[in-house]
CSV table of C-alpha atoms in Angstrom, one decimal:
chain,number,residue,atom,x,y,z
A,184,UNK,CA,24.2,-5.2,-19.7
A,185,UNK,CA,24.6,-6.1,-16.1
A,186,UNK,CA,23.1,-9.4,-14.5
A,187,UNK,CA,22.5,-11.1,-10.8
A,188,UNK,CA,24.1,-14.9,-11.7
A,189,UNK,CA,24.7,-18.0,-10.5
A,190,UNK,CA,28.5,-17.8,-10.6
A,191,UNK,CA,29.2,-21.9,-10.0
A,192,UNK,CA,27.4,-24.0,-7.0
A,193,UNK,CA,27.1,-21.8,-3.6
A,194,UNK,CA,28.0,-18.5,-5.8
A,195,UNK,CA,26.2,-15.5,-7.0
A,196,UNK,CA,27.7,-12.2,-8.1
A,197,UNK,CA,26.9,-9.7,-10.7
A,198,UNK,CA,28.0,-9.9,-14.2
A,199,UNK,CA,28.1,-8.4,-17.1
A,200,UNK,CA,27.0,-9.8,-20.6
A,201,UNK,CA,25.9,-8.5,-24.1
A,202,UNK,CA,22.1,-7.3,-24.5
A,203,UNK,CA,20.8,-10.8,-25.9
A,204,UNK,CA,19.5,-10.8,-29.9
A,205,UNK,CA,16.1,-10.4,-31.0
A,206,UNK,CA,14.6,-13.2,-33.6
A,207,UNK,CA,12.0,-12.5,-35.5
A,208,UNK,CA,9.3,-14.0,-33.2
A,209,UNK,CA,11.0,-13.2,-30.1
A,210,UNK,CA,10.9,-9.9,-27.9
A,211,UNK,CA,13.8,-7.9,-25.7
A,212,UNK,CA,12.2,-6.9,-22.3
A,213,UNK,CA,13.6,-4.9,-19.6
A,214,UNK,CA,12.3,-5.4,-16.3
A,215,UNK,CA,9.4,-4.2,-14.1
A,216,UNK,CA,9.2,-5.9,-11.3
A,217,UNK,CA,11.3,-9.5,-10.2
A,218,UNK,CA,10.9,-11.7,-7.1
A,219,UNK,CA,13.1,-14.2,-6.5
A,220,UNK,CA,11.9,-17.8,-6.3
A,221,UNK,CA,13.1,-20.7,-3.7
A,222,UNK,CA,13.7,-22.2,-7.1
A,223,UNK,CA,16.6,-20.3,-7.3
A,224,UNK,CA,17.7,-21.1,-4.3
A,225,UNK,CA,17.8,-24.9,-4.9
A,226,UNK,CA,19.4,-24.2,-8.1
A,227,UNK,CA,22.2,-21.8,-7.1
A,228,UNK,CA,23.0,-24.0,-2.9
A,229,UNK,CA,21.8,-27.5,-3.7
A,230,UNK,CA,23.2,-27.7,-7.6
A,231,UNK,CA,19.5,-28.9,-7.9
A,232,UNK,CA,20.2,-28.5,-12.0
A,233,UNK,CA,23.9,-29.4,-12.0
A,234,UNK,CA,26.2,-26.6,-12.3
A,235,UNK,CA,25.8,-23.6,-14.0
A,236,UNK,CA,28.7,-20.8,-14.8
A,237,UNK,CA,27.6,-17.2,-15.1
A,238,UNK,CA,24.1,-18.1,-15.8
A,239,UNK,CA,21.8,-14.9,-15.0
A,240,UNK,CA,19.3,-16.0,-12.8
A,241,UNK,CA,15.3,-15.0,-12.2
A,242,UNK,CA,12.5,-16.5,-14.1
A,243,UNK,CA,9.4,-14.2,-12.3
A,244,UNK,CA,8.7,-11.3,-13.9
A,245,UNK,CA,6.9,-8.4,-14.8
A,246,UNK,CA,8.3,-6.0,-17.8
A,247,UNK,CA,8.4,-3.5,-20.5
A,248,UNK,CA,9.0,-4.6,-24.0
A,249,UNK,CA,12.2,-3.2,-25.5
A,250,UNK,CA,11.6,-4.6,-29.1
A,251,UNK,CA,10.4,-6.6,-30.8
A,252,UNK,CA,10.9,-8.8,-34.0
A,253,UNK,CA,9.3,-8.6,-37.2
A,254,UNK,CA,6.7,-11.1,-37.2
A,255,UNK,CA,5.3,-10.3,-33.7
A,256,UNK,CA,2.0,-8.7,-34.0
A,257,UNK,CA,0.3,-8.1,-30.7
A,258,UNK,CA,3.2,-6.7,-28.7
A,259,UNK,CA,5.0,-3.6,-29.4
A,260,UNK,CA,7.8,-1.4,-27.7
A,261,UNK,CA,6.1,0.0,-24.5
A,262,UNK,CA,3.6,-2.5,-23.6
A,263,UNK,CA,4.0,-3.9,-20.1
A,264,UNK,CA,3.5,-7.1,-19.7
A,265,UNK,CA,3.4,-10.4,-17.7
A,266,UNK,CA,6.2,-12.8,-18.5
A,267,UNK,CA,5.7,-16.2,-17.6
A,268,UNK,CA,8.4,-18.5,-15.9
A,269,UNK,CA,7.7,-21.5,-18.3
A,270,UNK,CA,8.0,-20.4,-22.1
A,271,UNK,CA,7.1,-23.1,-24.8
A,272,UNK,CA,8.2,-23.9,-28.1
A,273,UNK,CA,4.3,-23.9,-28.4
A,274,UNK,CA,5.4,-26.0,-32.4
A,275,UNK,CA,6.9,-28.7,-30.8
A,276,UNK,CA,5.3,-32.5,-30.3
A,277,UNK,CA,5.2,-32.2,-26.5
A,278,UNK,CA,3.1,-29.0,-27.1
A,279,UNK,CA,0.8,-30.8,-29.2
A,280,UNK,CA,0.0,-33.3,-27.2
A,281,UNK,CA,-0.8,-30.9,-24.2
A,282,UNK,CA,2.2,-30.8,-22.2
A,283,UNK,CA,3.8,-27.4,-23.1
A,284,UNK,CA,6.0,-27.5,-20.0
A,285,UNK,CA,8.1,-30.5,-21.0
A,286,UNK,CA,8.9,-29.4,-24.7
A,287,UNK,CA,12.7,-30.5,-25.8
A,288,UNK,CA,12.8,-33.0,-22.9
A,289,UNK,CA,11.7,-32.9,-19.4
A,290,UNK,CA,11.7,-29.3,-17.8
A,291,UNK,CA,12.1,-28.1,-21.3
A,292,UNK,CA,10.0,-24.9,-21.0
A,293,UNK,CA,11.5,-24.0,-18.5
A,294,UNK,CA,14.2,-22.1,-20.0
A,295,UNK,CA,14.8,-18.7,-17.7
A,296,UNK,CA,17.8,-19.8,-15.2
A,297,UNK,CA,17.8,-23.2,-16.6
A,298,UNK,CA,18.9,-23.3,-20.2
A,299,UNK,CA,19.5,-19.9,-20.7
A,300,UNK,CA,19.8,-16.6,-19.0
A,301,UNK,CA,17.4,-15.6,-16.9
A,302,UNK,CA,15.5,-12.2,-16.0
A,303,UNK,CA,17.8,-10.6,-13.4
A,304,UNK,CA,18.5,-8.6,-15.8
A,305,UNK,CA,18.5,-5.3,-17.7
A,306,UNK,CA,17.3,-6.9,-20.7
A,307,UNK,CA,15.8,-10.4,-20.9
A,308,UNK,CA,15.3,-12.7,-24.3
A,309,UNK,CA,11.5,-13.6,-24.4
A,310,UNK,CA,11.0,-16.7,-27.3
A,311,UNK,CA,7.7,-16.6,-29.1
A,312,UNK,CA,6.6,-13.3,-28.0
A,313,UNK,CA,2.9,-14.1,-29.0
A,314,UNK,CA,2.6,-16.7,-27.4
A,315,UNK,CA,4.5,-16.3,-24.2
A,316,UNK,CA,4.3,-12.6,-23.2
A,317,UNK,CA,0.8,-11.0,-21.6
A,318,UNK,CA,0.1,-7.8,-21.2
A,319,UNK,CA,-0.2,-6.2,-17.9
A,320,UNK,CA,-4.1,-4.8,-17.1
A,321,UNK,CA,-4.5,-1.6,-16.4
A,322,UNK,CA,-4.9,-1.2,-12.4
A,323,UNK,CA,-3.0,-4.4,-11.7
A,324,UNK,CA,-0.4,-3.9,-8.5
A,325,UNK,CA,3.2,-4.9,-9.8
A,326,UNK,CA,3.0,-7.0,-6.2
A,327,UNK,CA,0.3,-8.6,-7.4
A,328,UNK,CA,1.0,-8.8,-10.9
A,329,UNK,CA,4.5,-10.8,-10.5
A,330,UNK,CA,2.9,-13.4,-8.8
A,331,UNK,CA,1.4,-14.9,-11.7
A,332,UNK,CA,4.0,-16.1,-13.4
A,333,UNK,CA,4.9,-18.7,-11.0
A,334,UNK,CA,3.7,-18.7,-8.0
A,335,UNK,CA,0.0,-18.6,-8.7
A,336,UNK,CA,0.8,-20.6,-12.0
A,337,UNK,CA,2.3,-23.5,-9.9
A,338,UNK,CA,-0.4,-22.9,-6.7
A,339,UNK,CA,-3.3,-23.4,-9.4
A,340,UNK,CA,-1.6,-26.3,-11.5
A,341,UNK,CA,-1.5,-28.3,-7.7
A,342,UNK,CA,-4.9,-27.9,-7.1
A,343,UNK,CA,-5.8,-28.5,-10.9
A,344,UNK,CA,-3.8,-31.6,-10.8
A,345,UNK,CA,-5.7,-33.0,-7.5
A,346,UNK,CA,-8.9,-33.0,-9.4
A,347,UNK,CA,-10.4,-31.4,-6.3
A,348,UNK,CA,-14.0,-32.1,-6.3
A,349,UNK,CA,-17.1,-29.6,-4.3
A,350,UNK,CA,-16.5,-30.2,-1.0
A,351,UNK,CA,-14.1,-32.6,-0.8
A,352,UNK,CA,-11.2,-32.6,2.2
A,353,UNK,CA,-7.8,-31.6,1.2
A,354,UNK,CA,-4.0,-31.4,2.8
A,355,UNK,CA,-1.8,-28.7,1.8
A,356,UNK,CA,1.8,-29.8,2.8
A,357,UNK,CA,3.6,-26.4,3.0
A,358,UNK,CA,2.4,-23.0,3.1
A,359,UNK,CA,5.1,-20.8,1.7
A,360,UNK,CA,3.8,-18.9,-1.6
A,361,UNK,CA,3.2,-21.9,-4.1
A,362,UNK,CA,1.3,-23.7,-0.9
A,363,UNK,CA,-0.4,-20.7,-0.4
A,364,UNK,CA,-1.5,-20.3,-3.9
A,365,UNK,CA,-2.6,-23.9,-3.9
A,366,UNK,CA,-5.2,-23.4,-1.1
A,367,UNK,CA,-6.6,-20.5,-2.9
A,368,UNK,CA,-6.7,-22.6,-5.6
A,369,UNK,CA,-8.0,-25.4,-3.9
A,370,UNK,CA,-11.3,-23.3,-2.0
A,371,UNK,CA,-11.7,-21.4,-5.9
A,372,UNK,CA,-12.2,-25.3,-6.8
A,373,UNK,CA,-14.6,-26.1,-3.8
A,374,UNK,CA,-13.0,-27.8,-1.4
A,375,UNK,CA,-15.1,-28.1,2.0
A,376,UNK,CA,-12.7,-28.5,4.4
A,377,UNK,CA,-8.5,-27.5,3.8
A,378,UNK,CA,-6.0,-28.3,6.0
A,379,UNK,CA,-2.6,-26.1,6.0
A,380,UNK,CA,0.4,-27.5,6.5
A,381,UNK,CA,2.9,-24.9,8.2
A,382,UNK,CA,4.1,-22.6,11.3
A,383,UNK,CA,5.0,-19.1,9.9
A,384,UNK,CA,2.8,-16.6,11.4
A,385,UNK,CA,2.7,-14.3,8.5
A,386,UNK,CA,2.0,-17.4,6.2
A,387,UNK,CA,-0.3,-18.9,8.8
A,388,UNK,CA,-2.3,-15.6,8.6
A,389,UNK,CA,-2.6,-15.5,4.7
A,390,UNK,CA,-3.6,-19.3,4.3
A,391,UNK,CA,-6.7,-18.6,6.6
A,392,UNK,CA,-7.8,-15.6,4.6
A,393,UNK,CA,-7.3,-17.7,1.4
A,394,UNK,CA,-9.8,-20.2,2.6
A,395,UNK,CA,-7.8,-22.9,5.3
A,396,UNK,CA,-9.8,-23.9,8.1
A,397,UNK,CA,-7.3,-26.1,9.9
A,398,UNK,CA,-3.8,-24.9,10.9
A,399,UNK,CA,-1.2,-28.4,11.3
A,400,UNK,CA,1.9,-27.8,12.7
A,401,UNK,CA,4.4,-30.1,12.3
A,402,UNK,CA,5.7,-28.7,15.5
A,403,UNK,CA,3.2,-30.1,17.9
A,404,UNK,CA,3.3,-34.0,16.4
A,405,UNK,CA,3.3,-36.0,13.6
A,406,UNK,CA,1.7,-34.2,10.5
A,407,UNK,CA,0.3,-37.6,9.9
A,408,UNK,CA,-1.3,-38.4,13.1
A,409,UNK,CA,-2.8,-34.9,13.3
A,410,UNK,CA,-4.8,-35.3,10.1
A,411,UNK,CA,-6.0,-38.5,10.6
A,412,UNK,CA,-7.2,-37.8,14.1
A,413,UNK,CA,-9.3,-34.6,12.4
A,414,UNK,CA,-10.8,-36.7,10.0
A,415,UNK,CA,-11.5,-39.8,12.1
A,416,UNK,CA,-9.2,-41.9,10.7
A,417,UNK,CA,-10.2,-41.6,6.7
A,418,UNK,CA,-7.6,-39.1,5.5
A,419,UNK,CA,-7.9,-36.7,3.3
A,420,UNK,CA,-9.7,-36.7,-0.7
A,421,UNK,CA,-6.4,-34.7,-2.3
A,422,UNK,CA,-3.1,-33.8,-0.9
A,423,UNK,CA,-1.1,-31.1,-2.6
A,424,UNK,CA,2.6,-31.5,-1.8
A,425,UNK,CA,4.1,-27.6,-2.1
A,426,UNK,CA,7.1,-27.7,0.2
A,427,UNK,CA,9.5,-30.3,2.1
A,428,UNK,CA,12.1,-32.5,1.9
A,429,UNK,CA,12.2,-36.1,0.8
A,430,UNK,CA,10.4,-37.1,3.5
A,431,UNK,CA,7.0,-35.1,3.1
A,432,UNK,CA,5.9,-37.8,0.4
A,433,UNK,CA,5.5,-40.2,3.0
A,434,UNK,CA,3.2,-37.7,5.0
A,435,UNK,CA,1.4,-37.2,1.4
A,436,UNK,CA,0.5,-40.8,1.2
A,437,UNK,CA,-0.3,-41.8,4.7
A,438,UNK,CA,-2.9,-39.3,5.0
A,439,UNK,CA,-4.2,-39.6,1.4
A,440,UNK,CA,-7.9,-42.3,1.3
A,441,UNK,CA,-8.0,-44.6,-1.0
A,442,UNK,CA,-8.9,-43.0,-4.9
A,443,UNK,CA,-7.3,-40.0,-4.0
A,444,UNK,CA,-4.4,-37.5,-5.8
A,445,UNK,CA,-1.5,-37.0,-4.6
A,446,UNK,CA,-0.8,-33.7,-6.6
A,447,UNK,CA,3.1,-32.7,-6.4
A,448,UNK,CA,4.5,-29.4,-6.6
A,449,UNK,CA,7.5,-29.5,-5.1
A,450,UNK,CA,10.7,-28.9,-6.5
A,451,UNK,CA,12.7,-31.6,-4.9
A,452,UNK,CA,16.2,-29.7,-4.9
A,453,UNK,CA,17.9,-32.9,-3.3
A,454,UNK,CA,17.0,-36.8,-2.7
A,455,UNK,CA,18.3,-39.4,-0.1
A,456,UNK,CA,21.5,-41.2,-0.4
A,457,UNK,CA,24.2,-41.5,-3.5
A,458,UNK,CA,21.2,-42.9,-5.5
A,459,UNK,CA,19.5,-40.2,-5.2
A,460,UNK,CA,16.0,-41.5,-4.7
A,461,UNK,CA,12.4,-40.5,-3.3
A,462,UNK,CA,10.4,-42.5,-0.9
A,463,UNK,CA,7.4,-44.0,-0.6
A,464,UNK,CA,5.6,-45.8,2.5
A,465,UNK,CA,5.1,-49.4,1.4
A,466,UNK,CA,1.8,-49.9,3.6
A,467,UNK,CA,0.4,-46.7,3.3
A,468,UNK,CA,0.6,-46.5,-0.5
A,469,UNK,CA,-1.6,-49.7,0.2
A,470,UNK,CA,1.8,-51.6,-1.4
A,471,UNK,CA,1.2,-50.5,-4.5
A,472,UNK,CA,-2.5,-51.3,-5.1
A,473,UNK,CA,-4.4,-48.5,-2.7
A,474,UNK,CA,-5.4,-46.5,-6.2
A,475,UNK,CA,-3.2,-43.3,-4.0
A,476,UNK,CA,-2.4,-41.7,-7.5
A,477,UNK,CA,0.5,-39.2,-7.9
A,478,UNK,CA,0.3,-36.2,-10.6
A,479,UNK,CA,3.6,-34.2,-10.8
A,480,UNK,CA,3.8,-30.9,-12.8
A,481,UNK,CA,5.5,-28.3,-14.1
A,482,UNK,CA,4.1,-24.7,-13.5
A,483,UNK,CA,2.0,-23.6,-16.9
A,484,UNK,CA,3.2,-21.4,-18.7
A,485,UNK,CA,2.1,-19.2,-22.0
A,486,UNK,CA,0.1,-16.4,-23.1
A,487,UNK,CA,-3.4,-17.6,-22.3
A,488,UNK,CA,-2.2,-19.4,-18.8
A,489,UNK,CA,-0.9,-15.5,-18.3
A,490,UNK,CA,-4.6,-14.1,-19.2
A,491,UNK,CA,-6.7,-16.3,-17.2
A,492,UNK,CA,-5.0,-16.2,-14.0
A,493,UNK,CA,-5.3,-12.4,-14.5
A,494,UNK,CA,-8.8,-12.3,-14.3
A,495,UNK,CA,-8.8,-14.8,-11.3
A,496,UNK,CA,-7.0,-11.6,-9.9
A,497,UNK,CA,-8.8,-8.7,-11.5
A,498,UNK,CA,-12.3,-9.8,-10.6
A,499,UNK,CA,-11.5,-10.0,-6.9
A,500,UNK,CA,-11.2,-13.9,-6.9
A,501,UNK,CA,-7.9,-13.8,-4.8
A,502,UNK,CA,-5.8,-11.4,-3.7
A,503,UNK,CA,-1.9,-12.4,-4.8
A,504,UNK,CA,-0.5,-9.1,-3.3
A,505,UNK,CA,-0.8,-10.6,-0.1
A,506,UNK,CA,2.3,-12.6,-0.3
A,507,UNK,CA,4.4,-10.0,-1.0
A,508,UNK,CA,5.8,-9.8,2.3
A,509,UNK,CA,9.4,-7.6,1.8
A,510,UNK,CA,9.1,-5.4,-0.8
A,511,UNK,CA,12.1,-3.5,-2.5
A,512,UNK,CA,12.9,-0.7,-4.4
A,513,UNK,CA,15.2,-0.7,-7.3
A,514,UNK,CA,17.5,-3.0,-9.6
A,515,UNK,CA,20.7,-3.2,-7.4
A,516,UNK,CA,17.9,-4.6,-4.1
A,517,UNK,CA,18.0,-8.1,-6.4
A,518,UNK,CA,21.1,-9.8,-4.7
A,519,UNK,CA,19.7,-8.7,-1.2
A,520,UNK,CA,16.2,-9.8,-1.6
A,521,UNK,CA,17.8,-13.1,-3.0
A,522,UNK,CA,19.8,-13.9,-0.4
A,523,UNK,CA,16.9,-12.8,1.9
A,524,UNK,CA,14.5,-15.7,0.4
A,525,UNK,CA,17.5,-18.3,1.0
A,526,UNK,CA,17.5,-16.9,4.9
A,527,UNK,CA,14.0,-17.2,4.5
A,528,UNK,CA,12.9,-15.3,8.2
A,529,UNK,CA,9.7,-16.3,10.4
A,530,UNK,CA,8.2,-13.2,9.0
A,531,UNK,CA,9.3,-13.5,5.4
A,532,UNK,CA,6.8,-15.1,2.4
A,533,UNK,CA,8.1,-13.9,-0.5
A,534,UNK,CA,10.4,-10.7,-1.3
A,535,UNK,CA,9.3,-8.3,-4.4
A,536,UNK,CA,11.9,-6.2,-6.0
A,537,UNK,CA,9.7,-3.1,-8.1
A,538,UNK,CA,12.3,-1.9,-10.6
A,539,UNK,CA,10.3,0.6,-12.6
A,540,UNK,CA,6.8,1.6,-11.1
């Protein structure tokens, strides 16, 4: 079968590899629709992961089931589905204990382009088919559709984590897809008053339809400065950190009150110096003691995470489709649409590639 991969650090090329073995509990799936993810960016140009050698990359996904193994029972050759970027060992200890995400080690669900290949692919390995495939409703867009995996997944966990409360003030720091899924997240919540962090037009436009009602650009001043001037000083109840460098956790904190979350999202693809490190403002993380709390996350994955988020969708809650910015048409469109997310243009929020419609 044929494959876009991460060839080494800085390279991508197409490949070809055997059709991956079905277990018994697991499913083949051929794809439906992909977008690639900044994600991949960071792992393929920053060695975010370390390096990788012919790894197929792609963990967002929509499909068809190939086949299946023996002991599945609710999937069946045919069925399209949503397959999500995270997929559990749902048996192991982490799993139990209610982090699914970080099963065999931290990251550990995350298997697509990470420790194994992923689905830019004509076939794809799915583990646990049960519990980590969905099926597609009927009537569901493909652009809307393959933004639950991950983007909506991660959006959601930020505001989840932030414990936003009815009408409390929150900062969204970064409003590419994940940030924009967070604010949708964060007005489905409650939040009164949302302030979105950004300068893309075509982003700025989406945020205010998902429920923003201030626009901060980092363009005309200090992030920082512009937040607490709109809030007279107190900051904000919940911050949700979805984009930026190393530096935008100091932004997070300063504007953050007292007994506020800081909720993380962002996939840090690189730190400062040769150690490698993250910062934090010494004052404004009240030295330690301000109760400024910091959640960090890995997008949910699974069955049911699939199935909720879907009728978020289906019942009109949010629109996801609305991201979908460039869409393409076709299997070979991957490598383009890739490269087009690592470009990332002023009018670009995320690229769709429909393989099958």
């Amino acid at each position: 079968m044929k494959g876009l991969a991460m060839l080494k650090i800085g390279e991508i090329g197409w490949i070809e590899k055997d059709r991956p073995a079905c277990g018994s509990q697991d499913a083949i799936v051929r794809p439906l629709a992909l977008a690639p993810c900044t994600s991949d960016i960071h792992t393929v140009w920053e060695g975010a992961l370390g390096d990788r050698h012919d790894l197929i990359l792609g963990h967002e996904a929509l499909g068809v089931v190939d086949e299946v193994g023996s002991e599945v029972r609710d999937f069946k050759p045919g069925d399209r589905v949503i397959v999500p970027a995270i997929t559990p060992d749902w048996e192991t200890e982490a799993a139990q204990r209610g982090y699914p995400s970080q099963t065999g080690g931290p990251l550990g669900g995350w298997k697509f382009s990470n420790s194994k290949d992923g689905v830019f692919a004509e076939f794809f390995h799915v583990n646990l088919a049960d519990y980590n495939l969905a099926h597609l409703p009927e009537g569901m867009s493909l652009e809307a559709g393959v933004m639950l995996p991950d983007m909506l997944s991660t959006g959601f966990m930020g505001a989840e984590n932030a414990k936003i409360e009815f009408g409390a003030t929150v900062a969204v720091l970064g409003i590419g897809p994940v940030g924009l899924s967070a604010i949708a997240g964060a007005k489905l919540r409650g939040a009164g008053r949302i302030f979105a962090v950004g300068t893309r037009p075509a982003a700025i436009k989406v945020a205010k339809e998902y429920g923003a009602t201030d626009i901060v650009s980092y363009k005309d001043g200090s992030t920082v400065e512009q937040i607490l001037d709109a809030t007279g000083g107190a900051g904000v109840d919940a911050v949700i950190v979805a984009g930026g460098g190393p530096d935008i956790l100091m932004d997070a904190i300063n504007v953050a009150k007292p007994g506020s979350t800081i909720s993380n999202i962002n996939y840090f693809g690189q730190g400062i110096g040769d150690e490698d490190t993250l910062p934090l403002p010494r004052i404004g993380w009240g030295y330690g003691m301000a109760d400024k709390n910091i959640m960090t996350g890995l997008c949910p994955g699974g069955r049911v995470r699939m199935e909720r988020l879907a009728e978020v969708v289906m019942h009109g809650r949010m629109d996801p489709s609305l991201m979908a910015t460039h869409v393409f048409k076709g299997f070979e469109k991957l490598e383009e649409a890739l490269l087009l997310m690592k470009e990332k243009p002023r009018d670009l929020i995320k690229p769709v590639v429909l393989v099958e419609q």
